[in-house]
Amino acid sequence: SAVISQKPSRDICQRGTSLTIQCQVDSQVTMMFWYRQQPGQSLTLIATANQGSEATYESGFVIDKFPISRPNLTFSTLTVSNMSPEDSSIYLCSVHNRTGAGELFFGEGSRLTVL
Amino acid sequence: AQSVTQPDIHITVSEGASLELRCNYSYGATPYLFWYVQSPGQGLQLLLKYFSGDTLVQGIKGFEAEFKRSQSSFNLRKPSVHWSDAAEYFCAVGAREYGNKLVFGAGTILRVKS
């Protein structure tokens, strides 16, 4: 299984600011997935990050709010822009197994609280 | 559209009792099916998965799940629950036809009473 490291693990942010979350994987992967888990809720896919192309966003999520970078096959960042209290969530990075399909492996998540 | 339903938000069982968590899905393709567990403050851990073949799959920590195509279900079971099983459980579904993205159910919180 892949080992995924996320930074920061948690942060408290002020309204109107932006925060960038980093995701590092211990192996090269084609796709990386960013999920959001709002308090007491399930996981919702924000976008799929492919190396060498723009991220693909799910309905309800836009690049201006959640810009994503994917500079190489082991790293990605998600920025939460112009934050409001509604953005308080756990943000999770995930990747597939080595075959590129099937189950996802998750990082520990980045817990953001916006005041 | 793809959807996953976990009808039970909370379930409470006594330690040593059997457990069944329900999961139903609606998918326009042959699904892959998963159960994940999330303990408080932790990330998600894969319990088990179904891709094809034997419809009864075994996972870690003594869990098993049965895929029933006719009922569009993938229920999670454990014959004897331990206090350490208290956590939130998520059913997830994916398909190659949908880019292998996983759709998650709302989750079921399991409480274990001694």
PDB file of C-alpha atoms in Angstrom:
ATOM      1  CA  SER A   1       0.000   0.000   0.000  1.00  0.00           C
ATOM      2  CA  ALA A   2       1.044   3.584  -0.594  1.00  0.00           C
ATOM      3  CA  VAL A   3       2.247   5.781   2.239  1.00  0.00           C
ATOM      4  CA  ILE A   4       0.761   9.253   2.068  1.00  0.00           C
ATOM      5  CA  SER A   5       1.922  12.226   4.116  1.00  0.00           C
ATOM      6  CA  GLN A   6      -0.078  15.401   4.432  1.00  0.00           C
ATOM      7  CA  LYS A   7       0.924  18.776   5.836  1.00  0.00           C
ATOM      8  CA  PRO A   8      -0.356  20.484   7.855  1.00  0.00           C
ATOM      9  CA  SER A   9      -2.161  17.902   9.936  1.00  0.00           C
ATOM     10  CA  ARG A  10      -4.317  20.651  11.384  1.00  0.00           C
ATOM     11  CA  ASP A  11      -4.541  24.407  11.342  1.00  0.00           C
ATOM     12  CA  ILE A  12      -6.703  27.232  12.553  1.00  0.00           C
ATOM     13  CA  CYS A  13      -7.213  29.917   9.962  1.00  0.00           C
ATOM     14  CA  GLN A  14      -8.759  33.347   9.795  1.00  0.00           C
ATOM     15  CA  ARG A  15     -11.659  34.138   7.529  1.00  0.00           C
ATOM     16  CA  GLY A  16     -10.551  35.477   4.142  1.00  0.00           C
ATOM     17  CA  THR A  17      -7.122  33.863   4.171  1.00  0.00           C
ATOM     18  CA  SER A  18      -5.879  30.980   2.041  1.00  0.00           C
ATOM     19  CA  LEU A  19      -4.081  27.813   3.044  1.00  0.00           C
ATOM     20  CA  THR A  20      -2.151  25.305   0.974  1.00  0.00           C
ATOM     21  CA  ILE A  21      -2.168  21.639   1.903  1.00  0.00           C
ATOM     22  CA  GLN A  22       0.648  19.421   0.722  1.00  0.00           C
ATOM     23  CA  CYS A  23       0.408  15.727  -0.132  1.00  0.00           C
ATOM     24  CA  GLN A  24       3.468  13.533  -0.619  1.00  0.00           C
ATOM     25  CA  VAL A  25       3.277   9.897  -1.762  1.00  0.00           C
ATOM     26  CA  ASP A  26       6.071   7.363  -1.394  1.00  0.00           C
ATOM     27  CA  SER A  27       5.621   6.047  -4.942  1.00  0.00           C
ATOM     28  CA  GLN A  28       4.799   7.442  -8.353  1.00  0.00           C
ATOM     29  CA  VAL A  29       1.090   7.565  -9.087  1.00  0.00           C
ATOM     30  CA  THR A  30      -0.854   8.778 -12.074  1.00  0.00           C
ATOM     31  CA  MET A  31      -3.865  10.217 -10.310  1.00  0.00           C
ATOM     32  CA  MET A  32      -4.242  11.831  -6.924  1.00  0.00           C
ATOM     33  CA  PHE A  33      -7.648  12.560  -5.447  1.00  0.00           C
ATOM     34  CA  TRP A  34      -8.606  15.321  -3.050  1.00  0.00           C
ATOM     35  CA  TYR A  35     -11.609  14.742  -0.798  1.00  0.00           C
ATOM     36  CA  ARG A  36     -13.366  16.944   1.734  1.00  0.00           C
ATOM     37  CA  GLN A  37     -15.039  15.641   4.868  1.00  0.00           C
ATOM     38  CA  GLN A  38     -17.147  18.272   6.555  1.00  0.00           C
ATOM     39  CA  PRO A  39     -17.928  17.827  10.262  1.00  0.00           C
ATOM     40  CA  GLY A  40     -20.154  14.813  10.777  1.00  0.00           C
ATOM     41  CA  GLN A  41     -20.365  14.171   7.044  1.00  0.00           C
ATOM     42  CA  SER A  42     -19.064  11.655   4.565  1.00  0.00           C
ATOM     43  CA  LEU A  43     -16.314  12.195   2.026  1.00  0.00           C
ATOM     44  CA  THR A  44     -16.936  14.276  -1.066  1.00  0.00           C
ATOM     45  CA  LEU A  45     -14.547  14.267  -3.988  1.00  0.00           C
ATOM     46  CA  ILE A  46     -13.249  17.747  -4.806  1.00  0.00           C
ATOM     47  CA  ALA A  47     -11.034  17.005  -7.777  1.00  0.00           C
ATOM     48  CA  THR A  48      -8.712  14.566  -9.476  1.00  0.00           C
ATOM     49  CA  ALA A  49      -5.144  15.759  -9.999  1.00  0.00           C
ATOM     50  CA  ASN A  50      -3.216  14.366 -12.938  1.00  0.00           C
ATOM     51  CA  GLN A  51       0.427  15.129 -13.513  1.00  0.00           C
ATOM     52  CA  GLY A  52       0.970  17.323 -16.545  1.00  0.00           C
ATOM     53  CA  SER A  53      -2.604  18.485 -16.946  1.00  0.00           C
ATOM     54  CA  GLU A  54      -5.159  20.601 -15.166  1.00  0.00           C
ATOM     55  CA  ALA A  55      -7.113  19.037 -12.367  1.00  0.00           C
ATOM     56  CA  THR A  56     -10.613  17.777 -13.043  1.00  0.00           C
ATOM     57  CA  TYR A  57     -13.150  19.247 -10.628  1.00  0.00           C
ATOM     58  CA  GLU A  58     -16.380  17.676  -9.448  1.00  0.00           C
ATOM     59  CA  SER A  59     -19.696  19.454  -9.584  1.00  0.00           C
ATOM     60  CA  GLY A  60     -19.853  22.187  -6.977  1.00  0.00           C
ATOM     61  CA  PHE A  61     -16.101  22.743  -6.806  1.00  0.00           C
ATOM     62  CA  VAL A  62     -14.186  25.314  -8.843  1.00  0.00           C
ATOM     63  CA  ILE A  63     -10.557  26.002  -9.545  1.00  0.00           C
ATOM     64  CA  ASP A  64     -10.665  29.563  -8.204  1.00  0.00           C
ATOM     65  CA  LYS A  65     -11.704  28.293  -4.787  1.00  0.00           C
ATOM     66  CA  PHE A  66      -9.608  25.107  -4.730  1.00  0.00           C
ATOM     67  CA  PRO A  67      -6.562  25.504  -6.988  1.00  0.00           C
ATOM     68  CA  ILE A  68      -4.518  22.328  -7.290  1.00  0.00           C
ATOM     69  CA  SER A  69      -0.950  21.780  -8.380  1.00  0.00           C
ATOM     70  CA  ARG A  70       0.588  18.491  -9.493  1.00  0.00           C
ATOM     71  CA  PRO A  71       4.221  19.199 -10.332  1.00  0.00           C
ATOM     72  CA  ASN A  72       5.354  15.565 -10.381  1.00  0.00           C
ATOM     73  CA  LEU A  73       4.146  11.992  -9.884  1.00  0.00           C
ATOM     74  CA  THR A  74       4.610  11.943  -6.105  1.00  0.00           C
ATOM     75  CA  PHE A  75       3.371  15.346  -4.957  1.00  0.00           C
ATOM     76  CA  SER A  76       0.283  17.557  -5.074  1.00  0.00           C
ATOM     77  CA  THR A  77      -1.052  20.615  -3.312  1.00  0.00           C
ATOM     78  CA  LEU A  78      -4.578  21.806  -2.662  1.00  0.00           C
ATOM     79  CA  THR A  79      -5.196  25.433  -1.761  1.00  0.00           C
ATOM     80  CA  VAL A  80      -8.359  26.503   0.000  1.00  0.00           C
ATOM     81  CA  SER A  81      -8.803  30.123  -1.013  1.00  0.00           C
ATOM     82  CA  ASN A  82     -10.579  32.996   0.683  1.00  0.00           C
ATOM     83  CA  MET A  83     -11.718  30.750   3.476  1.00  0.00           C
ATOM     84  CA  SER A  84     -14.975  31.039   5.360  1.00  0.00           C
ATOM     85  CA  PRO A  85     -16.199  29.032   8.371  1.00  0.00           C
ATOM     86  CA  GLU A  86     -18.040  26.745   5.931  1.00  0.00           C
ATOM     87  CA  ASP A  87     -14.635  25.543   4.702  1.00  0.00           C
ATOM     88  CA  SER A  88     -13.876  24.038   8.110  1.00  0.00           C
ATOM     89  CA  SER A  89     -13.343  20.402   7.172  1.00  0.00           C
ATOM     90  CA  ILE A  90     -10.886  17.585   6.951  1.00  0.00           C
ATOM     91  CA  TYR A  91      -9.176  17.568   3.582  1.00  0.00           C
ATOM     92  CA  LEU A  92      -7.858  14.192   2.487  1.00  0.00           C
ATOM     93  CA  CYS A  93      -5.435  13.233  -0.217  1.00  0.00           C
ATOM     94  CA  SER A  94      -5.736   9.764  -1.685  1.00  0.00           C
ATOM     95  CA  VAL A  95      -4.239   7.533  -4.352  1.00  0.00           C
ATOM     96  CA  HIS A  96      -5.035   4.209  -5.933  1.00  0.00           C
ATOM     97  CA  ASN A  97      -3.045   1.049  -5.425  1.00  0.00           C
ATOM     98  CA  ARG A  98      -0.167   0.276  -7.767  1.00  0.00           C
ATOM     99  CA  THR A  99      -2.421  -1.051 -10.496  1.00  0.00           C
ATOM    100  CA  GLY A 100      -4.040   2.358 -10.750  1.00  0.00           C
ATOM    101  CA  ALA A 101      -7.518   1.095  -9.999  1.00  0.00           C
ATOM    102  CA  GLY A 102      -9.610  -0.184  -7.167  1.00  0.00           C
ATOM    103  CA  GLU A 103      -9.155   0.822  -3.604  1.00  0.00           C
ATOM    104  CA  LEU A 104      -7.931   4.208  -2.465  1.00  0.00           C
ATOM    105  CA  PHE A 105      -5.333   4.776   0.196  1.00  0.00           C
ATOM    106  CA  PHE A 106      -5.711   7.881   2.276  1.00  0.00           C
ATOM    107  CA  GLY A 107      -3.459  10.243   4.106  1.00  0.00           C
ATOM    108  CA  GLU A 108      -4.254  11.154   7.699  1.00  0.00           C
ATOM    109  CA  GLY A 109      -5.981  14.277   6.493  1.00  0.00           C
ATOM    110  CA  SER A 110      -5.606  17.981   7.192  1.00  0.00           C
ATOM    111  CA  ARG A 111      -8.125  19.322   9.677  1.00  0.00           C
ATOM    112  CA  LEU A 112      -8.853  22.993   9.005  1.00  0.00           C
ATOM    113  CA  THR A 113     -10.832  25.226  11.327  1.00  0.00           C
ATOM    114  CA  VAL A 114     -11.789  28.626   9.980  1.00  0.00           C
ATOM    115  CA  LEU A 115     -12.721  31.303  12.499  1.00  0.00           C
TER     116      LEU A 115
ATOM    117  CA  ALA B   1     -26.111   8.990 -11.150  1.00  0.00           C
ATOM    118  CA  GLN B   2     -24.021   6.886  -8.855  1.00  0.00           C
ATOM    119  CA  SER B   3     -25.117   6.761  -5.230  1.00  0.00           C
ATOM    120  CA  VAL B   4     -24.375   4.836  -2.081  1.00  0.00           C
ATOM    121  CA  THR B   5     -26.830   4.537   0.790  1.00  0.00           C
ATOM    122  CA  GLN B   6     -26.052   3.559   4.331  1.00  0.00           C
ATOM    123  CA  PRO B   7     -29.473   3.586   5.974  1.00  0.00           C
ATOM    124  CA  ASP B   8     -28.257   3.488   9.569  1.00  0.00           C
ATOM    125  CA  ILE B   9     -26.601   6.632  10.903  1.00  0.00           C
ATOM    126  CA  HIS B  10     -25.924   5.117  14.325  1.00  0.00           C
ATOM    127  CA  ILE B  11     -25.862   1.543  15.538  1.00  0.00           C
ATOM    128  CA  THR B  12     -25.239   0.383  19.095  1.00  0.00           C
ATOM    129  CA  VAL B  13     -24.359  -3.227  19.855  1.00  0.00           C
ATOM    130  CA  SER B  14     -23.189  -5.010  22.951  1.00  0.00           C
ATOM    131  CA  GLU B  15     -19.649  -6.302  23.095  1.00  0.00           C
ATOM    132  CA  GLY B  16     -19.610  -9.881  21.862  1.00  0.00           C
ATOM    133  CA  ALA B  17     -22.797  -9.494  19.856  1.00  0.00           C
ATOM    134  CA  SER B  18     -22.949  -9.852  16.090  1.00  0.00           C
ATOM    135  CA  LEU B  19     -22.957  -6.866  13.783  1.00  0.00           C
ATOM    136  CA  GLU B  20     -24.348  -6.093  10.353  1.00  0.00           C
ATOM    137  CA  LEU B  21     -23.965  -2.702   8.679  1.00  0.00           C
ATOM    138  CA  ARG B  22     -26.026  -2.116   5.583  1.00  0.00           C
ATOM    139  CA  CYS B  23     -24.924  -0.645   2.283  1.00  0.00           C
ATOM    140  CA  ASN B  24     -26.941  -0.283  -0.908  1.00  0.00           C
ATOM    141  CA  TYR B  25     -25.742   1.241  -4.131  1.00  0.00           C
ATOM    142  CA  SER B  26     -27.079   2.503  -7.408  1.00  0.00           C
ATOM    143  CA  TYR B  27     -24.591   2.289 -10.232  1.00  0.00           C
ATOM    144  CA  GLY B  28     -24.776   2.157 -13.988  1.00  0.00           C
ATOM    145  CA  ALA B  29     -21.778  -0.114 -14.311  1.00  0.00           C
ATOM    146  CA  THR B  30     -20.192  -3.159 -12.728  1.00  0.00           C
ATOM    147  CA  PRO B  31     -19.086  -1.825  -9.365  1.00  0.00           C
ATOM    148  CA  TYR B  32     -16.081  -2.231  -7.192  1.00  0.00           C
ATOM    149  CA  LEU B  33     -17.163  -2.184  -3.543  1.00  0.00           C
ATOM    150  CA  PHE B  34     -15.280  -1.248  -0.397  1.00  0.00           C
ATOM    151  CA  TRP B  35     -15.688  -0.813   3.317  1.00  0.00           C
ATOM    152  CA  TYR B  36     -13.509   1.656   5.196  1.00  0.00           C
ATOM    153  CA  VAL B  37     -13.270   2.373   8.907  1.00  0.00           C
ATOM    154  CA  GLN B  38     -12.418   5.715  10.488  1.00  0.00           C
ATOM    155  CA  SER B  39     -11.582   5.967  14.162  1.00  0.00           C
ATOM    156  CA  PRO B  40     -11.874   9.387  15.828  1.00  0.00           C
ATOM    157  CA  GLY B  41      -9.106  11.691  14.657  1.00  0.00           C
ATOM    158  CA  GLN B  42      -7.735   9.092  12.280  1.00  0.00           C
ATOM    159  CA  GLY B  43      -7.611   8.642   8.518  1.00  0.00           C
ATOM    160  CA  LEU B  44      -9.545   5.985   6.642  1.00  0.00           C
ATOM    161  CA  GLN B  45      -8.443   2.377   6.736  1.00  0.00           C
ATOM    162  CA  LEU B  46      -9.558  -0.172   4.175  1.00  0.00           C
ATOM    163  CA  LEU B  47     -11.367  -3.110   5.773  1.00  0.00           C
ATOM    164  CA  LEU B  48     -12.157  -5.124   2.671  1.00  0.00           C
ATOM    165  CA  LYS B  49     -12.897  -4.911  -1.020  1.00  0.00           C
ATOM    166  CA  TYR B  50     -14.838  -6.702  -3.735  1.00  0.00           C
ATOM    167  CA  PHE B  51     -13.897  -6.624  -7.394  1.00  0.00           C
ATOM    168  CA  SER B  52     -15.204  -9.891  -8.794  1.00  0.00           C
ATOM    169  CA  GLY B  53     -15.435 -13.590  -8.071  1.00  0.00           C
ATOM    170  CA  ASP B  54     -16.519 -14.989  -4.731  1.00  0.00           C
ATOM    171  CA  THR B  55     -19.267 -12.748  -3.415  1.00  0.00           C
ATOM    172  CA  LEU B  56     -18.299 -13.298   0.231  1.00  0.00           C
ATOM    173  CA  VAL B  57     -15.105 -11.432   0.989  1.00  0.00           C
ATOM    174  CA  GLN B  58     -13.006 -11.510   4.101  1.00  0.00           C
ATOM    175  CA  GLY B  59     -11.274  -8.484   5.478  1.00  0.00           C
ATOM    176  CA  ILE B  60      -9.110  -7.406   8.340  1.00  0.00           C
ATOM    177  CA  LYS B  61     -10.108  -7.411  12.011  1.00  0.00           C
ATOM    178  CA  GLY B  62     -12.527 -10.318  11.504  1.00  0.00           C
ATOM    179  CA  PHE B  63     -14.902  -8.443   9.199  1.00  0.00           C
ATOM    180  CA  GLU B  64     -16.588  -9.900   6.138  1.00  0.00           C
ATOM    181  CA  ALA B  65     -19.001  -8.584   3.537  1.00  0.00           C
ATOM    182  CA  GLU B  66     -21.301 -10.180   1.012  1.00  0.00           C
ATOM    183  CA  PHE B  67     -22.034  -8.760  -2.412  1.00  0.00           C
ATOM    184  CA  LYS B  68     -25.615  -9.407  -3.528  1.00  0.00           C
ATOM    185  CA  ARG B  69     -26.103  -8.167  -7.054  1.00  0.00           C
ATOM    186  CA  SER B  70     -29.847  -8.815  -7.047  1.00  0.00           C
ATOM    187  CA  GLN B  71     -30.262  -6.555  -4.020  1.00  0.00           C
ATOM    188  CA  SER B  72     -27.537  -4.039  -4.968  1.00  0.00           C
ATOM    189  CA  SER B  73     -26.137  -4.537  -1.500  1.00  0.00           C
ATOM    190  CA  PHE B  74     -22.768  -5.018   0.132  1.00  0.00           C
ATOM    191  CA  ASN B  75     -23.434  -5.473   3.843  1.00  0.00           C
ATOM    192  CA  LEU B  76     -20.610  -5.642   6.369  1.00  0.00           C
ATOM    193  CA  ARG B  77     -20.715  -8.261   9.104  1.00  0.00           C
ATOM    194  CA  LYS B  78     -18.769  -9.344  12.130  1.00  0.00           C
ATOM    195  CA  PRO B  79     -19.783 -12.315  14.307  1.00  0.00           C
ATOM    196  CA  SER B  80     -18.531 -10.879  17.603  1.00  0.00           C
ATOM    197  CA  VAL B  81     -17.896  -7.193  18.146  1.00  0.00           C
ATOM    198  CA  HIS B  82     -15.056  -5.902  20.298  1.00  0.00           C
ATOM    199  CA  TRP B  83     -15.030  -2.558  22.103  1.00  0.00           C
ATOM    200  CA  SER B  84     -12.187  -1.451  19.816  1.00  0.00           C
ATOM    201  CA  ASP B  85     -14.521  -1.728  16.821  1.00  0.00           C
ATOM    202  CA  ALA B  86     -16.288   1.467  17.869  1.00  0.00           C
ATOM    203  CA  ALA B  87     -15.702   3.814  14.938  1.00  0.00           C
ATOM    204  CA  GLU B  88     -17.389   5.168  11.837  1.00  0.00           C
ATOM    205  CA  TYR B  89     -17.772   2.848   8.865  1.00  0.00           C
ATOM    206  CA  PHE B  90     -18.030   3.971   5.274  1.00  0.00           C
ATOM    207  CA  CYS B  91     -19.180   1.984   2.288  1.00  0.00           C
ATOM    208  CA  ALA B  92     -17.719   3.127  -1.044  1.00  0.00           C
ATOM    209  CA  VAL B  93     -18.355   2.220  -4.666  1.00  0.00           C
ATOM    210  CA  GLY B  94     -16.324   2.755  -7.802  1.00  0.00           C
ATOM    211  CA  ALA B  95     -16.197   1.590 -11.373  1.00  0.00           C
ATOM    212  CA  ARG B  96     -13.664   1.671 -14.154  1.00  0.00           C
ATOM    213  CA  GLU B  97     -16.311   3.235 -16.377  1.00  0.00           C
ATOM    214  CA  TYR B  98     -16.406   6.243 -14.048  1.00  0.00           C
ATOM    215  CA  GLY B  99     -12.681   6.792 -13.930  1.00  0.00           C
ATOM    216  CA  ASN B 100     -12.246   4.670 -10.819  1.00  0.00           C
ATOM    217  CA  LYS B 101     -13.458   7.527  -8.625  1.00  0.00           C
ATOM    218  CA  LEU B 102     -14.981   6.344  -5.391  1.00  0.00           C
ATOM    219  CA  VAL B 103     -18.361   7.519  -4.128  1.00  0.00           C
ATOM    220  CA  PHE B 104     -18.832   7.201  -0.385  1.00  0.00           C
ATOM    221  CA  GLY B 105     -21.910   6.561   1.685  1.00  0.00           C
ATOM    222  CA  ALA B 106     -22.859   8.832   4.557  1.00  0.00           C
ATOM    223  CA  GLY B 107     -21.279   6.537   7.114  1.00  0.00           C
ATOM    224  CA  THR B 108     -22.546   4.526  10.079  1.00  0.00           C
ATOM    225  CA  ILE B 109     -21.299   5.280  13.563  1.00  0.00           C
ATOM    226  CA  LEU B 110     -20.892   2.122  15.595  1.00  0.00           C
ATOM    227  CA  ARG B 111     -21.083   2.295  19.364  1.00  0.00           C
ATOM    228  CA  VAL B 112     -20.161  -0.725  21.447  1.00  0.00           C
ATOM    229  CA  LYS B 113     -21.544  -1.072  24.928  1.00  0.00           C
ATOM    230  CA  SER B 114     -19.968  -3.292  27.531  1.00  0.00           C
TER     231      SER B 114
END
